[in-house]
C-alpha positions as YAML, in Angstrom:
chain: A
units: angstrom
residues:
- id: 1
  name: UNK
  ca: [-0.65, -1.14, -3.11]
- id: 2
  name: UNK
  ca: [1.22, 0.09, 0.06]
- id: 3
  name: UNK
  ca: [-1.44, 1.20, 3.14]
- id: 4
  name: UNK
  ca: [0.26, 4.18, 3.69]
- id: 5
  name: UNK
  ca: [-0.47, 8.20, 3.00]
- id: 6
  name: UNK
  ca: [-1.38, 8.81, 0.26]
- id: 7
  name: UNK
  ca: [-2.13, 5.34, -1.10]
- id: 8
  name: UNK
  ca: [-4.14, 4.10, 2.13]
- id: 9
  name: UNK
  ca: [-6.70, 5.49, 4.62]
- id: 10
  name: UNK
  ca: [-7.22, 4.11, 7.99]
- id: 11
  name: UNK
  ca: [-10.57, 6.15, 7.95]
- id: 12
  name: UNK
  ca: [-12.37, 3.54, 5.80]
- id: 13
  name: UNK
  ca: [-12.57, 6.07, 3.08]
- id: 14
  name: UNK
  ca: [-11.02, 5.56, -0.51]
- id: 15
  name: UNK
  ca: [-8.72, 8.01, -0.97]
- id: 16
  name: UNK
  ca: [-8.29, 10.25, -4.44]
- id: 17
  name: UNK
  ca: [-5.72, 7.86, -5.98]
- id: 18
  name: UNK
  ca: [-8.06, 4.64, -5.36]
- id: 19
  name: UNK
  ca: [-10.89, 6.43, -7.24]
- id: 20
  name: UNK
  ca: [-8.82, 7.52, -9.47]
- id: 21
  name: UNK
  ca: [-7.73, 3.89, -10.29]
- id: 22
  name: UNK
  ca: [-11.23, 2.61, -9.98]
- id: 23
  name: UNK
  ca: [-12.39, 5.13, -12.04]
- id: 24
  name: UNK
  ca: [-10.09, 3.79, -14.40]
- id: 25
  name: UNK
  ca: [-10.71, 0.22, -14.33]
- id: 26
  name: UNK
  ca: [-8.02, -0.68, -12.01]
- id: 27
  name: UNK
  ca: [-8.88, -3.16, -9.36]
- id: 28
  name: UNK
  ca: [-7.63, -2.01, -6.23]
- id: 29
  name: UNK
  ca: [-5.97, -4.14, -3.69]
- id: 30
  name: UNK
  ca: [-3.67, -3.16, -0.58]
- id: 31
  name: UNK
  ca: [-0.31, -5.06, 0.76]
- id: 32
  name: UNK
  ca: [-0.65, -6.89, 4.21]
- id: 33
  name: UNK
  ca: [0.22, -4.00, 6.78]
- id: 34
  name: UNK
  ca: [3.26, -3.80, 8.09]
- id: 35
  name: UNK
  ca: [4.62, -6.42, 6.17]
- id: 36
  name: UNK
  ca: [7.47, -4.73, 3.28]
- id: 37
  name: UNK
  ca: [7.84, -7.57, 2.00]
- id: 38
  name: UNK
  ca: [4.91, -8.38, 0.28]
- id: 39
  name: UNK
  ca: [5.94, -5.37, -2.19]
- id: 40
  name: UNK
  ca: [9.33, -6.71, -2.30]
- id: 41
  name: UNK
  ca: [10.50, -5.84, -5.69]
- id: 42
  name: UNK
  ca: [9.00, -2.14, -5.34]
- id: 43
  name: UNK
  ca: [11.34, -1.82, -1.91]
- id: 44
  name: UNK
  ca: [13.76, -3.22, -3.62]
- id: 45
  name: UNK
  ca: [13.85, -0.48, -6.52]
- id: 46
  name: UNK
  ca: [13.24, 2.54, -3.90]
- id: 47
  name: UNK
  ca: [16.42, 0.52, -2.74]
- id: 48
  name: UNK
  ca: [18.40, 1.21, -5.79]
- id: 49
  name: UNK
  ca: [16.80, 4.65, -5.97]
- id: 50
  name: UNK
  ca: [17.83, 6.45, -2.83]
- id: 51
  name: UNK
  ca: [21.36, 4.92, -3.40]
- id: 52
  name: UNK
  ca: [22.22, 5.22, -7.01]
- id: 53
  name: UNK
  ca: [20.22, 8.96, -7.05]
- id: 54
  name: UNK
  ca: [19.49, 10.69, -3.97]
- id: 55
  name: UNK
  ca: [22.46, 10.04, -1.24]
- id: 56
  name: UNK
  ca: [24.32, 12.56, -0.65]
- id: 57
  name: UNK
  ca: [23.12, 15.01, -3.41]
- id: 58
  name: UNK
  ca: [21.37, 17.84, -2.84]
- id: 59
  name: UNK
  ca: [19.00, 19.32, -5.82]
- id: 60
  name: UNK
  ca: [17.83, 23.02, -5.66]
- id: 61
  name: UNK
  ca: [14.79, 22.98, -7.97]
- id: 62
  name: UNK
  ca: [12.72, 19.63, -9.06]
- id: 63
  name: UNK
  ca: [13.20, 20.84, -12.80]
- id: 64
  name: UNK
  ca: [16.96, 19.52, -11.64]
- id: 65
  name: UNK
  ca: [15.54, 16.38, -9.97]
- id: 66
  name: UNK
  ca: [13.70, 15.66, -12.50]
- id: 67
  name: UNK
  ca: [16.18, 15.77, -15.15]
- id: 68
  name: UNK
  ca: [19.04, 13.37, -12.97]
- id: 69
  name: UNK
  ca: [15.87, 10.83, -12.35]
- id: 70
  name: UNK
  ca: [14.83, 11.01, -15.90]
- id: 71
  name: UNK
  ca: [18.38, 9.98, -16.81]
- id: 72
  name: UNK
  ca: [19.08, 7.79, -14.29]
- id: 73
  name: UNK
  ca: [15.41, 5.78, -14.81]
- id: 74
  name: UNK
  ca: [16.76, 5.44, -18.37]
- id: 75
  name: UNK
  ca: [19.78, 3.59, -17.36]
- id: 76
  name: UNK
  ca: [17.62, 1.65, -14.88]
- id: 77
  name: UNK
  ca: [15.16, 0.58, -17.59]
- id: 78
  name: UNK
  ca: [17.17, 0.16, -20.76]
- id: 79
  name: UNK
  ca: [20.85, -0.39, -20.04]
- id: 80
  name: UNK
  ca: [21.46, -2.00, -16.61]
- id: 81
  name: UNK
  ca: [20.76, -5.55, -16.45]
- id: 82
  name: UNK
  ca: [18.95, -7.01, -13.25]
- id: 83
  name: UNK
  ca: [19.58, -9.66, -11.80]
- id: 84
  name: UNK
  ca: [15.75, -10.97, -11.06]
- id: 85
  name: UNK
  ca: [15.05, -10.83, -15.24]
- id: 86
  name: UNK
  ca: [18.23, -13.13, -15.48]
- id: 87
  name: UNK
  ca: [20.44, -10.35, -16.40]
- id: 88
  name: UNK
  ca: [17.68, -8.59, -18.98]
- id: 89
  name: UNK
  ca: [16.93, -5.41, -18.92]
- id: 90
  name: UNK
  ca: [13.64, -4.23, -17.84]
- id: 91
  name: UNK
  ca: [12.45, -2.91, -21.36]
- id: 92
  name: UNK
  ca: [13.36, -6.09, -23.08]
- id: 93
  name: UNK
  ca: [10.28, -7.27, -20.75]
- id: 94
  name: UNK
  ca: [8.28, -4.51, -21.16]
- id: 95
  name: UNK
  ca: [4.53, -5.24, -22.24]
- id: 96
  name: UNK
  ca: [1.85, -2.18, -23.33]
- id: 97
  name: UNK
  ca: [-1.36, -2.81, -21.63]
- id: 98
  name: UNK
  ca: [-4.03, -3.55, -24.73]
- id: 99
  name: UNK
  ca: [-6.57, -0.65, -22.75]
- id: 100
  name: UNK
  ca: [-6.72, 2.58, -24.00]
- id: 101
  name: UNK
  ca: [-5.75, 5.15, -20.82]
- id: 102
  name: UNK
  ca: [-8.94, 7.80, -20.13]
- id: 103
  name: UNK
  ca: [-7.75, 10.94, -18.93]
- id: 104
  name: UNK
  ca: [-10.42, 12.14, -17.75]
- id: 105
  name: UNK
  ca: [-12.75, 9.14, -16.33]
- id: 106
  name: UNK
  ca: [-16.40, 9.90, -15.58]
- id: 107
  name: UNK
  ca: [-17.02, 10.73, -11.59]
- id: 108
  name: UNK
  ca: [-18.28, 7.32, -10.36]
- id: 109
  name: UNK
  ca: [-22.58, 7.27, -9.63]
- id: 110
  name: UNK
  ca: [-24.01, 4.94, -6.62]
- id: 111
  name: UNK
  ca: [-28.00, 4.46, -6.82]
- id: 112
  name: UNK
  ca: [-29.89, 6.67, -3.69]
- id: 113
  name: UNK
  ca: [-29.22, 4.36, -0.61]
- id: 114
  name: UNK
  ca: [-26.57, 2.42, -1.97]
- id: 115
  name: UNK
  ca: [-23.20, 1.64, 0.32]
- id: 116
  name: UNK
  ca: [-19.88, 1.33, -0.75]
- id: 117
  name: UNK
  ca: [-17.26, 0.82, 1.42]
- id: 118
  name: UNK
  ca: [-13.27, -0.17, 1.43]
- id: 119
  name: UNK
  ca: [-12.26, -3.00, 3.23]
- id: 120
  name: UNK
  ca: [-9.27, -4.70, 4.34]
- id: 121
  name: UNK
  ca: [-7.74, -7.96, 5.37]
- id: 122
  name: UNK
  ca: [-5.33, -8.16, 8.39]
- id: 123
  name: UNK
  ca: [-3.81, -11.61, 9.03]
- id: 124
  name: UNK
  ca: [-2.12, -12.05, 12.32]
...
């Protein structure tokens, strides 16, 4: 996961989405910090984003944006082949997880004078 707002905290604390994913069952671990490569392929699709959607256009309500992403993240997923899935689409690779999603995941309980904490690991 990226470190910054509103994925990381520099505070220490988890923030809402962690919990959220914890609460979940999601293990949660953070990219080295200034370092965009280690989340190459997600750059790399914000990438193909902001130029095949956003420059240059200008949307005046996100019912708008939304509908122009929706269409374009079709294309992206089911029609345009990519070049890292040897010229597959993304959907022919495309496996459900086998866990059932909770939408609504209990609030998560420590025992009286227990410690959690969030920690990090910064290599020079």
């Amino acid at each position: 996961m990226d470190n910054g707002a509103p994925w990381g905290d520099t505070t220490g604390s988890w923030t809402a989405l962690e919990l959220w994913l914890m609460r979940q069952g999601i293990r949660v671990g953070h990219s080295r910090p200034y370092h965009p490569q280690t989340q190459g392929k997600l750059e790399r699709f914000h990438r193909s984003l902001k130029a095949e959607l956003l420059q240059g256009r200008w949307f005046t309500h996100a019912a708008q944006l939304q509908e122009v992403f929706d269409a374009w993240l079709e294309t992206y997923n089911l029609e345009r082949p990519h070049e890292a899935l040897s010229m597959a689409v993304p959907a022919s690779r495309y496996q459900p997880s086998s866990r059932q999603y909770n939408g609504n995941p209990a609030a998560a309980e420590y025992d009286e004078g227990s410690w959690s904490g969030k920690w990090m690991s910064v290599e020079n």
